[in-house]
mmCIF file of C-alpha atoms in Angstrom:
data_model
loop_
_atom_site.group_PDB
_atom_site.id
_atom_site.type_symbol
_atom_site.label_atom_id
_atom_site.label_comp_id
_atom_site.label_asym_id
_atom_site.label_seq_id
_atom_site.Cartn_x
_atom_site.Cartn_y
_atom_site.Cartn_z
ATOM 1 C CA UNK A 1 -0.054 0.134 -0.211
ATOM 2 C CA UNK A 2 1.991 2.420 -1.811
ATOM 3 C CA UNK A 3 1.585 6.466 -0.813
ATOM 4 C CA UNK A 4 2.503 9.867 -1.205
ATOM 5 C CA UNK A 5 1.531 11.197 1.827
ATOM 6 C CA UNK A 6 2.216 15.686 2.130
ATOM 7 C CA UNK A 7 4.035 15.680 6.584
ATOM 8 C CA UNK A 8 2.614 19.338 8.352
ATOM 9 C CA UNK A 9 4.075 19.328 12.190
ATOM 10 C CA UNK A 10 2.768 22.809 13.062
ATOM 11 C CA UNK A 11 4.434 23.417 16.260
ATOM 12 C CA UNK A 12 7.788 22.592 14.957
ATOM 13 C CA UNK A 13 9.003 21.156 11.734
ATOM 14 C CA UNK A 14 11.015 17.865 11.549
ATOM 15 C CA UNK A 15 14.356 20.240 10.065
ATOM 16 C CA UNK A 16 13.852 23.403 12.748
ATOM 17 C CA UNK A 17 16.975 23.368 13.370
ATOM 18 C CA UNK A 18 17.099 23.613 17.220
ATOM 19 C CA UNK A 19 16.688 20.177 19.307
ATOM 20 C CA UNK A 20 13.354 18.424 21.195
ATOM 21 C CA UNK A 21 10.639 15.879 21.525
ATOM 22 C CA UNK A 22 8.762 16.989 19.799
ATOM 23 C CA UNK A 23 11.436 17.874 16.115
ATOM 24 C CA UNK A 24 12.699 14.334 17.521
ATOM 25 C CA UNK A 25 9.267 12.982 17.234
ATOM 26 C CA UNK A 26 8.944 14.285 13.364
ATOM 27 C CA UNK A 27 12.507 13.036 12.568
ATOM 28 C CA UNK A 28 10.461 9.859 13.414
ATOM 29 C CA UNK A 29 7.192 10.053 12.365
ATOM 30 C CA UNK A 30 8.719 10.656 8.668
ATOM 31 C CA UNK A 31 11.162 7.675 9.222
ATOM 32 C CA UNK A 32 8.077 5.563 10.038
ATOM 33 C CA UNK A 33 6.000 6.312 7.067
ATOM 34 C CA UNK A 34 8.880 5.972 5.020
ATOM 35 C CA UNK A 35 9.112 2.879 6.633
ATOM 36 C CA UNK A 36 6.163 1.733 6.572
ATOM 37 C CA UNK A 37 6.850 2.015 2.524
ATOM 38 C CA UNK A 38 4.960 5.579 1.527
ATOM 39 C CA UNK A 39 6.726 7.856 0.188
ATOM 40 C CA UNK A 40 7.328 11.110 2.052
ATOM 41 C CA UNK A 41 6.631 14.740 1.558
ATOM 42 C CA UNK A 42 7.190 17.651 4.233
ATOM 43 C CA UNK A 43 4.489 19.743 2.580
ATOM 44 C CA UNK A 44 4.345 22.734 4.859
ATOM 45 C CA UNK A 45 7.290 24.557 7.366
ATOM 46 C CA UNK A 46 4.862 27.109 8.770
ATOM 47 C CA UNK A 47 4.128 27.505 12.613
ATOM 48 C CA UNK A 48 1.249 27.773 13.811
ATOM 49 C CA UNK A 49 2.535 27.546 17.380
ATOM 50 C CA UNK A 50 1.832 30.714 19.807
ATOM 51 C CA UNK A 51 3.524 29.917 23.350
ATOM 52 C CA UNK A 52 2.243 32.987 25.014
ATOM 53 C CA UNK A 53 -1.604 33.824 24.975
ATOM 54 C CA UNK A 54 -1.860 36.511 22.864
ATOM 55 C CA UNK A 55 -5.000 36.592 20.787
ATOM 56 C CA UNK A 56 -4.308 39.216 17.960
ATOM 57 C CA UNK A 57 -0.173 36.858 17.397
ATOM 58 C CA UNK A 58 -2.774 33.895 17.228
ATOM 59 C CA UNK A 59 -5.436 35.419 14.139
ATOM 60 C CA UNK A 60 -2.518 36.766 12.052
ATOM 61 C CA UNK A 61 -0.920 32.924 12.139
ATOM 62 C CA UNK A 62 -4.169 31.481 11.657
ATOM 63 C CA UNK A 63 -5.168 34.119 8.381
ATOM 64 C CA UNK A 64 -1.276 33.397 7.011
ATOM 65 C CA UNK A 65 -2.198 29.452 7.570
ATOM 66 C CA UNK A 66 -5.464 29.759 5.858
ATOM 67 C CA UNK A 67 -2.792 31.626 3.408
ATOM 68 C CA UNK A 68 -0.332 28.742 3.415
ATOM 69 C CA UNK A 69 -3.428 26.357 2.633
ATOM 70 C CA UNK A 70 -4.445 28.304 -0.638
ATOM 71 C CA UNK A 71 -1.161 28.502 -1.717
ATOM 72 C CA UNK A 72 -0.616 24.529 -1.315
ATOM 73 C CA UNK A 73 -4.143 23.947 -2.869
ATOM 74 C CA UNK A 74 -3.116 25.634 -5.878
ATOM 75 C CA UNK A 75 0.051 24.170 -5.676
ATOM 76 C CA UNK A 76 -0.761 20.872 -5.933
ATOM 77 C CA UNK A 77 -4.360 20.979 -7.828
ATOM 78 C CA UNK A 78 -1.810 22.410 -10.520
ATOM 79 C CA UNK A 79 0.409 19.065 -10.275
ATOM 80 C CA UNK A 80 -0.920 15.358 -12.350
ATOM 81 C CA UNK A 81 -3.228 13.830 -10.201
ATOM 82 C CA UNK A 82 -0.724 10.941 -9.575
ATOM 83 C CA UNK A 83 1.473 14.078 -8.284
ATOM 84 C CA UNK A 84 -0.383 14.560 -6.077
ATOM 85 C CA UNK A 85 -0.743 13.759 -2.220
ATOM 86 C CA UNK A 86 -2.748 10.501 -1.236
ATOM 87 C CA UNK A 87 -3.034 11.185 1.848
ATOM 88 C CA UNK A 88 -2.536 14.479 4.658
ATOM 89 C CA UNK A 89 -0.869 13.613 7.871
ATOM 90 C CA UNK A 90 -0.268 16.203 10.724
ATOM 91 C CA UNK A 91 1.657 16.341 13.542
ATOM 92 C CA UNK A 92 0.480 17.109 16.977
ATOM 93 C CA UNK A 93 -2.048 19.535 16.973
ATOM 94 C CA UNK A 94 -2.893 20.908 20.442
ATOM 95 C CA UNK A 95 -4.464 24.682 20.629
ATOM 96 C CA UNK A 96 -1.372 26.178 20.870
ATOM 97 C CA UNK A 97 -0.134 24.742 18.300
ATOM 98 C CA UNK A 98 -3.543 24.418 15.971
ATOM 99 C CA UNK A 99 -3.126 23.134 12.799
ATOM 100 C CA UNK A 100 -4.844 25.466 9.852
ATOM 101 C CA UNK A 101 -3.629 23.900 6.544
ATOM 102 C CA UNK A 102 -4.515 20.434 6.618
ATOM 103 C CA UNK A 103 -8.080 19.997 6.479
ATOM 104 C CA UNK A 104 -7.959 22.423 4.474
ATOM 105 C CA UNK A 105 -6.218 20.896 1.956
ATOM 106 C CA UNK A 106 -7.647 16.961 2.685
ATOM 107 C CA UNK A 107 -10.967 19.211 2.080
ATOM 108 C CA UNK A 108 -9.910 19.725 -1.391
ATOM 109 C CA UNK A 109 -8.151 17.392 -2.997
ATOM 110 C CA UNK A 110 -10.510 14.732 -1.890
ATOM 111 C CA UNK A 111 -8.252 13.014 0.675
ATOM 112 C CA UNK A 112 -7.665 11.144 4.020
ATOM 113 C CA UNK A 113 -7.046 13.726 6.545
ATOM 114 C CA UNK A 114 -4.323 11.933 9.538
ATOM 115 C CA UNK A 115 -3.395 13.402 13.253
ATOM 116 C CA UNK A 116 -0.720 11.789 14.774
ATOM 117 C CA UNK A 117 -0.943 13.248 19.257
ATOM 118 C CA UNK A 118 -4.042 15.484 19.282
ATOM 119 C CA UNK A 119 -4.412 16.953 22.628
ATOM 120 C CA UNK A 120 -7.574 18.781 23.780
ATOM 121 C CA UNK A 121 -9.131 19.887 27.194
ATOM 122 C CA UNK A 122 -11.361 22.308 28.019
ATOM 123 C CA UNK A 123 -10.165 24.094 30.061
ATOM 124 C CA UNK A 124 -7.861 26.197 27.544
ATOM 125 C CA UNK A 125 -11.157 27.559 26.633
ATOM 126 C CA UNK A 126 -10.523 31.109 27.688
ATOM 127 C CA UNK A 127 -10.075 34.571 26.197
ATOM 128 C CA UNK A 128 -6.014 34.330 25.849
ATOM 129 C CA UNK A 129 -6.056 31.127 24.162
ATOM 130 C CA UNK A 130 -9.406 30.555 22.615
ATOM 131 C CA UNK A 131 -8.748 31.045 18.752
ATOM 132 C CA UNK A 132 -5.876 28.302 18.965
ATOM 133 C CA UNK A 133 -8.109 25.689 21.404
ATOM 134 C CA UNK A 134 -10.916 26.009 18.961
ATOM 135 C CA UNK A 135 -8.722 26.027 15.631
ATOM 136 C CA UNK A 136 -7.785 22.329 17.602
ATOM 137 C CA UNK A 137 -10.780 21.626 17.986
ATOM 138 C CA UNK A 138 -11.720 22.040 14.555
ATOM 139 C CA UNK A 139 -8.863 19.905 12.592
ATOM 140 C CA UNK A 140 -9.788 16.695 15.196
ATOM 141 C CA UNK A 141 -13.516 17.129 14.303
ATOM 142 C CA UNK A 142 -12.462 17.187 10.317
ATOM 143 C CA UNK A 143 -9.687 14.196 10.478
ATOM 144 C CA UNK A 144 -10.746 11.001 9.474
ATOM 145 C CA UNK A 145 -8.124 9.399 11.473
ATOM 146 C CA UNK A 146 -6.274 10.540 14.864
ATOM 147 C CA UNK A 147 -3.249 8.446 16.458
ATOM 148 C CA UNK A 148 -3.468 9.086 20.107
ATOM 149 C CA UNK A 149 0.327 8.167 21.377
ATOM 150 C CA UNK A 150 -0.795 8.635 25.255
ATOM 151 C CA UNK A 151 -3.654 7.304 27.373
ATOM 152 C CA UNK A 152 -4.537 11.043 28.798
ATOM 153 C CA UNK A 153 -4.857 12.059 25.144
ATOM 154 C CA UNK A 154 -7.232 9.134 23.397
ATOM 155 C CA UNK A 155 -9.472 10.140 26.638
ATOM 156 C CA UNK A 156 -9.588 13.811 25.920
ATOM 157 C CA UNK A 157 -10.610 14.424 22.264
ATOM 158 C CA UNK A 158 -12.906 10.752 22.915
ATOM 159 C CA UNK A 159 -16.167 13.114 23.826
ATOM 160 C CA UNK A 160 -14.656 15.114 20.002
ATOM 161 C CA UNK A 161 -15.312 12.002 18.013
ATOM 162 C CA UNK A 162 -18.098 11.227 15.440
ATOM 163 C CA UNK A 163 -18.530 7.949 14.201
ATOM 164 C CA UNK A 164 -17.342 7.907 11.411
ATOM 165 C CA UNK A 165 -13.363 9.095 12.482
ATOM 166 C CA UNK A 166 -11.384 6.504 13.357
ATOM 167 C CA UNK A 167 -9.224 6.465 16.532
ATOM 168 C CA UNK A 168 -5.667 4.038 17.112
ATOM 169 C CA UNK A 169 -3.235 4.402 19.099
ATOM 170 C CA UNK A 170 0.188 5.278 18.300
ATOM 171 C CA UNK A 171 2.242 4.898 21.482
ATOM 172 C CA UNK A 172 5.992 6.571 21.020
ATOM 173 C CA UNK A 173 8.803 5.476 19.557
ATOM 174 C CA UNK A 174 12.280 5.509 18.801
ATOM 175 C CA UNK A 175 14.899 3.847 16.353
ATOM 176 C CA UNK A 176 15.922 1.313 18.789
ATOM 177 C CA UNK A 177 19.049 0.173 16.876
ATOM 178 C CA UNK A 178 20.661 3.492 17.278
ATOM 179 C CA UNK A 179 20.923 2.873 21.408
ATOM 180 C CA UNK A 180 22.617 -0.254 21.933
ATOM 181 C CA UNK A 181 22.914 -1.189 25.724
ATOM 182 C CA UNK A 182 26.424 -0.831 28.339
ATOM 183 C CA UNK A 183 29.138 -3.575 28.088
ATOM 184 C CA UNK A 184 28.801 -6.827 30.204
ATOM 185 C CA UNK A 185 31.281 -5.694 32.659
ATOM 186 C CA UNK A 186 31.257 -6.523 36.457
ATOM 187 C CA UNK A 187 30.118 -3.003 38.570
ATOM 188 C CA UNK A 188 33.240 -1.449 40.446
ATOM 189 C CA UNK A 189 31.816 -0.997 43.545
ATOM 190 C CA UNK A 190 34.953 1.482 44.429
ATOM 191 C CA UNK A 191 33.569 4.133 41.705
ATOM 192 C CA UNK A 192 30.481 5.866 42.281
ATOM 193 C CA UNK A 193 27.124 5.081 41.096
ATOM 194 C CA UNK A 194 26.751 7.056 37.216
ATOM 195 C CA UNK A 195 23.123 9.215 37.379
ATOM 196 C CA UNK A 196 22.477 11.334 33.829
ATOM 197 C CA UNK A 197 19.652 13.890 33.687
ATOM 198 C CA UNK A 198 19.530 14.866 29.215
ATOM 199 C CA UNK A 199 16.925 17.111 28.727
ATOM 200 C CA UNK A 200 15.972 20.582 27.244
ATOM 201 C CA UNK A 201 17.549 24.448 29.828
ATOM 202 C CA UNK A 202 14.409 26.616 29.233
ATOM 203 C CA UNK A 203 11.552 27.961 31.908
ATOM 204 C CA UNK A 204 9.082 26.326 33.173
ATOM 205 C CA UNK A 205 7.946 23.319 33.424
ATOM 206 C CA UNK A 206 12.282 22.351 32.123
ATOM 207 C CA UNK A 207 13.467 24.514 35.585
ATOM 208 C CA UNK A 208 11.445 23.296 37.124
ATOM 209 C CA UNK A 209 12.113 19.741 37.164
ATOM 210 C CA UNK A 210 15.662 20.544 37.549
ATOM 211 C CA UNK A 211 15.021 22.439 40.497
ATOM 212 C CA UNK A 212 12.955 18.842 42.304
ATOM 213 C CA UNK A 213 16.145 17.272 40.827
ATOM 214 C CA UNK A 214 18.427 19.502 42.535
ATOM 215 C CA UNK A 215 16.429 19.207 46.036
ATOM 216 C CA UNK A 216 15.968 15.380 45.594
ATOM 217 C CA UNK A 217 19.923 14.840 45.073
ATOM 218 C CA UNK A 218 20.174 16.973 47.963
ATOM 219 C CA UNK A 219 18.933 14.370 50.249
ATOM 220 C CA UNK A 220 21.175 12.380 48.577
ATOM 221 C CA UNK A 221 24.655 13.615 49.850
ATOM 222 C CA UNK A 222 26.116 10.658 52.042
ATOM 223 C CA UNK A 223 25.946 8.076 48.571
ATOM 224 C CA UNK A 224 28.901 8.592 46.526
ATOM 225 C CA UNK A 225 27.093 8.947 43.034
ATOM 226 C CA UNK A 226 27.973 12.074 40.205
ATOM 227 C CA UNK A 227 25.726 13.012 37.597
ATOM 228 C CA UNK A 228 26.211 14.518 34.424
ATOM 229 C CA UNK A 229 23.591 16.686 32.735
ATOM 230 C CA UNK A 230 22.809 17.080 29.145
ATOM 231 C CA UNK A 231 21.764 19.821 26.996
ATOM 232 C CA UNK A 232 21.339 23.611 26.936
ATOM 233 C CA UNK A 233 18.960 26.862 26.394
ATOM 234 C CA UNK A 234 17.879 29.754 27.581
ATOM 235 C CA UNK A 235 17.343 28.692 30.877
ATOM 236 C CA UNK A 236 21.342 27.074 31.273
ATOM 237 C CA UNK A 237 22.407 30.071 34.241
ATOM 238 C CA UNK A 238 19.086 29.470 36.323
ATOM 239 C CA UNK A 239 19.752 25.672 35.862
ATOM 240 C CA UNK A 240 23.447 25.579 37.287
ATOM 241 C CA UNK A 241 22.142 27.669 39.678
ATOM 242 C CA UNK A 242 20.450 25.056 41.039
ATOM 243 C CA UNK A 243 23.130 22.556 41.053
ATOM 244 C CA UNK A 244 25.236 25.208 42.796
ATOM 245 C CA UNK A 245 25.211 24.361 46.352
ATOM 246 C CA UNK A 246 27.556 20.475 46.136
ATOM 247 C CA UNK A 247 30.708 20.496 45.149
ATOM 248 C CA UNK A 248 33.303 21.263 42.644
ATOM 249 C CA UNK A 249 33.062 18.021 40.195
ATOM 250 C CA UNK A 250 30.131 16.276 41.733
ATOM 251 C CA UNK A 251 26.985 17.695 38.895
ATOM 252 C CA UNK A 252 28.864 17.325 35.542
ATOM 253 C CA UNK A 253 27.381 20.004 32.992
ATOM 254 C CA UNK A 254 28.008 19.094 29.254
ATOM 255 C CA UNK A 255 25.790 21.295 27.140
ATOM 256 C CA UNK A 256 23.964 19.929 23.842
ATOM 257 C CA UNK A 257 25.123 16.805 22.110
ATOM 258 C CA UNK A 258 24.357 15.411 18.252
ATOM 259 C CA UNK A 259 22.569 12.666 18.905
ATOM 260 C CA UNK A 260 25.089 9.688 19.209
ATOM 261 C CA UNK A 261 27.098 11.481 21.937
ATOM 262 C CA UNK A 262 24.563 11.603 24.169
ATOM 263 C CA UNK A 263 24.041 7.812 23.202
ATOM 264 C CA UNK A 264 27.292 7.816 24.552
ATOM 265 C CA UNK A 265 25.863 8.922 27.587
ATOM 266 C CA UNK A 266 23.350 7.116 27.885
ATOM 267 C CA UNK A 267 26.120 3.868 27.345
ATOM 268 C CA UNK A 268 28.533 5.213 29.927
ATOM 269 C CA UNK A 269 25.287 6.400 32.987
ATOM 270 C CA UNK A 270 24.279 3.678 35.789
ATOM 271 C CA UNK A 271 20.117 5.143 36.257
ATOM 272 C CA UNK A 272 18.271 8.021 34.677
ATOM 273 C CA UNK A 273 16.263 10.576 36.830
ATOM 274 C CA UNK A 274 13.965 13.017 35.619
ATOM 275 C CA UNK A 275 11.393 14.320 37.297
ATOM 276 C CA UNK A 276 8.999 15.224 35.009
ATOM 277 C CA UNK A 277 7.300 18.013 35.007
ATOM 278 C CA UNK A 278 4.662 18.500 33.600
ATOM 279 C CA UNK A 279 5.501 15.751 30.438
ATOM 280 C CA UNK A 280 4.080 14.336 27.988
ATOM 281 C CA UNK A 281 6.408 11.519 27.848
ATOM 282 C CA UNK A 282 9.769 12.286 27.534
ATOM 283 C CA UNK A 283 11.464 11.007 24.980
ATOM 284 C CA UNK A 284 14.275 10.824 27.166
ATOM 285 C CA UNK A 285 13.138 7.863 29.020
ATOM 286 C CA UNK A 286 12.644 5.636 25.837
ATOM 287 C CA UNK A 287 16.048 6.812 25.330
ATOM 288 C CA UNK A 288 17.781 5.675 28.628
ATOM 289 C CA UNK A 289 15.373 2.301 28.682
ATOM 290 C CA UNK A 290 16.322 0.762 25.007
ATOM 291 C CA UNK A 291 19.963 1.954 26.365
ATOM 292 C CA UNK A 292 19.583 -0.506 29.264
ATOM 293 C CA UNK A 293 19.073 2.171 31.701
ATOM 294 C CA UNK A 294 17.244 2.106 34.321
ATOM 295 C CA UNK A 295 14.730 5.269 34.962
ATOM 296 C CA UNK A 296 13.092 7.273 37.712
ATOM 297 C CA UNK A 297 10.782 9.666 37.013
ATOM 298 C CA UNK A 298 7.237 10.628 37.980
ATOM 299 C CA UNK A 299 3.844 9.632 37.450
ATOM 300 C CA UNK A 300 2.596 12.158 35.683
ATOM 301 C CA UNK A 301 1.376 12.661 31.621
ATOM 302 C CA UNK A 302 2.339 10.076 29.796
ATOM 303 C CA UNK A 303 4.695 9.349 31.374
ATOM 304 C CA UNK A 304 3.531 5.833 32.164
ATOM 305 C CA UNK A 305 2.626 5.245 28.616
ATOM 306 C CA UNK A 306 6.270 4.786 28.368
ATOM 307 C CA UNK A 307 8.008 3.376 31.431
ATOM 308 C CA UNK A 308 6.138 0.153 33.320
ATOM 309 C CA UNK A 309 6.604 1.193 36.918
ATOM 310 C CA UNK A 310 8.424 -1.676 39.985
ATOM 311 C CA UNK A 311 10.337 -3.452 36.451
ATOM 312 C CA UNK A 312 12.022 -1.209 33.406
ATOM 313 C CA UNK A 313 11.992 1.311 36.940
ATOM 314 C CA UNK A 314 10.096 3.452 38.994
ATOM 315 C CA UNK A 315 7.652 6.450 39.216
ATOM 316 C CA UNK A 316 7.176 8.195 42.032
ATOM 317 C CA UNK A 317 4.044 10.879 42.491
ATOM 318 C CA UNK A 318 4.527 14.208 40.566
ATOM 319 C CA UNK A 319 5.749 16.601 43.353
ATOM 320 C CA UNK A 320 7.059 14.410 45.948
ATOM 321 C CA UNK A 321 11.213 15.358 46.226
ATOM 322 C CA UNK A 322 11.528 12.736 49.426
ATOM 323 C CA UNK A 323 9.037 10.509 46.939
ATOM 324 C CA UNK A 324 11.686 9.906 44.302
ATOM 325 C CA UNK A 325 15.250 11.102 46.966
ATOM 326 C CA UNK A 326 14.002 7.210 48.505
ATOM 327 C CA UNK A 327 14.086 5.464 44.773
ATOM 328 C CA UNK A 328 16.755 6.575 43.971
ATOM 329 C CA UNK A 329 18.436 5.968 46.811
ATOM 330 C CA UNK A 330 17.237 1.967 46.437
ATOM 331 C CA UNK A 331 18.561 1.935 43.051
ATOM 332 C CA UNK A 332 21.731 3.679 43.942
ATOM 333 C CA UNK A 333 22.438 1.874 46.328
ATOM 334 C CA UNK A 334 21.003 -1.354 44.884
ATOM 335 C CA UNK A 335 23.061 -2.662 41.184
ATOM 336 C CA UNK A 336 21.893 -5.713 41.005
ATOM 337 C CA UNK A 337 18.489 -4.487 41.264
ATOM 338 C CA UNK A 338 19.573 -2.203 38.518
ATOM 339 C CA UNK A 339 21.149 -4.347 36.649
ATOM 340 C CA UNK A 340 17.541 -6.039 36.874
ATOM 341 C CA UNK A 341 15.546 -3.680 35.584
ATOM 342 C CA UNK A 342 18.342 -2.567 33.200
ATOM 343 C CA UNK A 343 17.813 -5.309 30.668
ATOM 344 C CA UNK A 344 13.926 -4.986 31.400
ATOM 345 C CA UNK A 345 13.809 -2.007 30.196
ATOM 346 C CA UNK A 346 15.383 -2.853 26.550
ATOM 347 C CA UNK A 347 13.120 -5.778 26.276
ATOM 348 C CA UNK A 348 10.041 -2.985 27.099
ATOM 349 C CA UNK A 349 11.081 -1.012 24.576
ATOM 350 C CA UNK A 350 11.998 -2.909 22.031
ATOM 351 C CA UNK A 351 8.678 -4.846 22.130
ATOM 352 C CA UNK A 352 7.061 -2.465 22.050
ATOM 353 C CA UNK A 353 8.080 1.471 20.674
ATOM 354 C CA UNK A 354 10.184 0.346 18.023
ATOM 355 C CA UNK A 355 10.852 1.506 14.944
ATOM 356 C CA UNK A 356 9.399 -1.217 12.994
ATOM 357 C CA UNK A 357 6.427 -1.825 15.117
ATOM 358 C CA UNK A 358 5.294 1.925 14.501
ATOM 359 C CA UNK A 359 5.222 1.670 10.829
ATOM 360 C CA UNK A 360 2.795 -0.856 11.302
ATOM 361 C CA UNK A 361 0.833 0.364 13.341
ATOM 362 C CA UNK A 362 0.445 3.563 11.125
ATOM 363 C CA UNK A 363 -0.155 0.599 7.987
ATOM 364 C CA UNK A 364 -2.787 -0.431 10.757
ATOM 365 C CA UNK A 365 -4.391 2.553 10.898
ATOM 366 C CA UNK A 366 -4.471 3.967 6.904
ATOM 367 C CA UNK A 367 -5.933 1.180 5.987
ATOM 368 C CA UNK A 368 -8.893 2.393 7.787
ATOM 369 C CA UNK A 369 -9.699 5.176 5.929
ATOM 370 C CA UNK A 370 -7.719 4.463 2.867
ATOM 371 C CA UNK A 371 -10.140 3.698 -0.250
ATOM 372 C CA UNK A 372 -10.546 4.180 -4.291
ATOM 373 C CA UNK A 373 -10.316 8.473 -4.245
ATOM 374 C CA UNK A 374 -11.879 10.536 -6.751
ATOM 375 C CA UNK A 375 -9.102 13.035 -7.218
ATOM 376 C CA UNK A 376 -10.183 16.840 -8.200
ATOM 377 C CA UNK A 377 -9.341 17.500 -11.069
#
């Protein structure tokens, strides 16, 4: 079932220069679609994202989005029917990044419209966000097919869906082969336990997570550990300040690293820590587990969809610094438990969150909405 797929990510296109989990998943989706046998073309680099709650800015973005939709419709209609897309695929639709383009193009070309990772929460229907919120609702309502990546998102959009719409699960995924497990060797009990965190440094939830991590580790000053932090961003000074009280050499900041070097950091670590404040699901949690690391994170939003609590690591109550610290103490002190959980984590990610499985789930969803279509001449 070969298709030409027009791919669009209104929050951040997969070729955006600034790294993030959202960009990473966009890149992985294009790879999974190609793995499934399809030709994937980036339809537009237009960003509808507005993160401050500015209605005037949102209105301007809507106008620009509609203009871009009209441009694309004219462009596609000028092509031979066989060269036009067979399906429109939008990644990540929510109140801060509605899709003003996909529904219009799909309707004009009479092709299916699919969304992966659509989110909805009624509490966002307030003046500051109303236009984006309702724009996202319109896109969700127009979709023929929606892939939900977490149970939270699935439940959130369910009330918006009609009988004609197909709703499928697509758990977050990655290329497992890009992350090798640590070499099998005896643990050197004379060295510190190597802790790792990989995350962007920006205001809001990320900075709050870093502060929670520092507060938790402050309770473990009596243990022998070393923390490596991989990441960078506009809040780097605030993050550094959160860890300023630790003795010199106990916390190492690497800055942003290429993915190959990040994978090496995973291989060299013993335990992955991330308090996960407001985390959608956390790509780094999957990467760590794929590398054979047990993880400790908060039980929040989509994190339970990517971490099996008690088998591949532990999930603690959101914001409970004492519980996070106590759980970290247990795994820092028990290398056998770390090793057992690390093996389970890699097997779990390989079997449930790999690229091949994602390609299969995508194609299974497409089979429910693709059919002989009358193309617009």
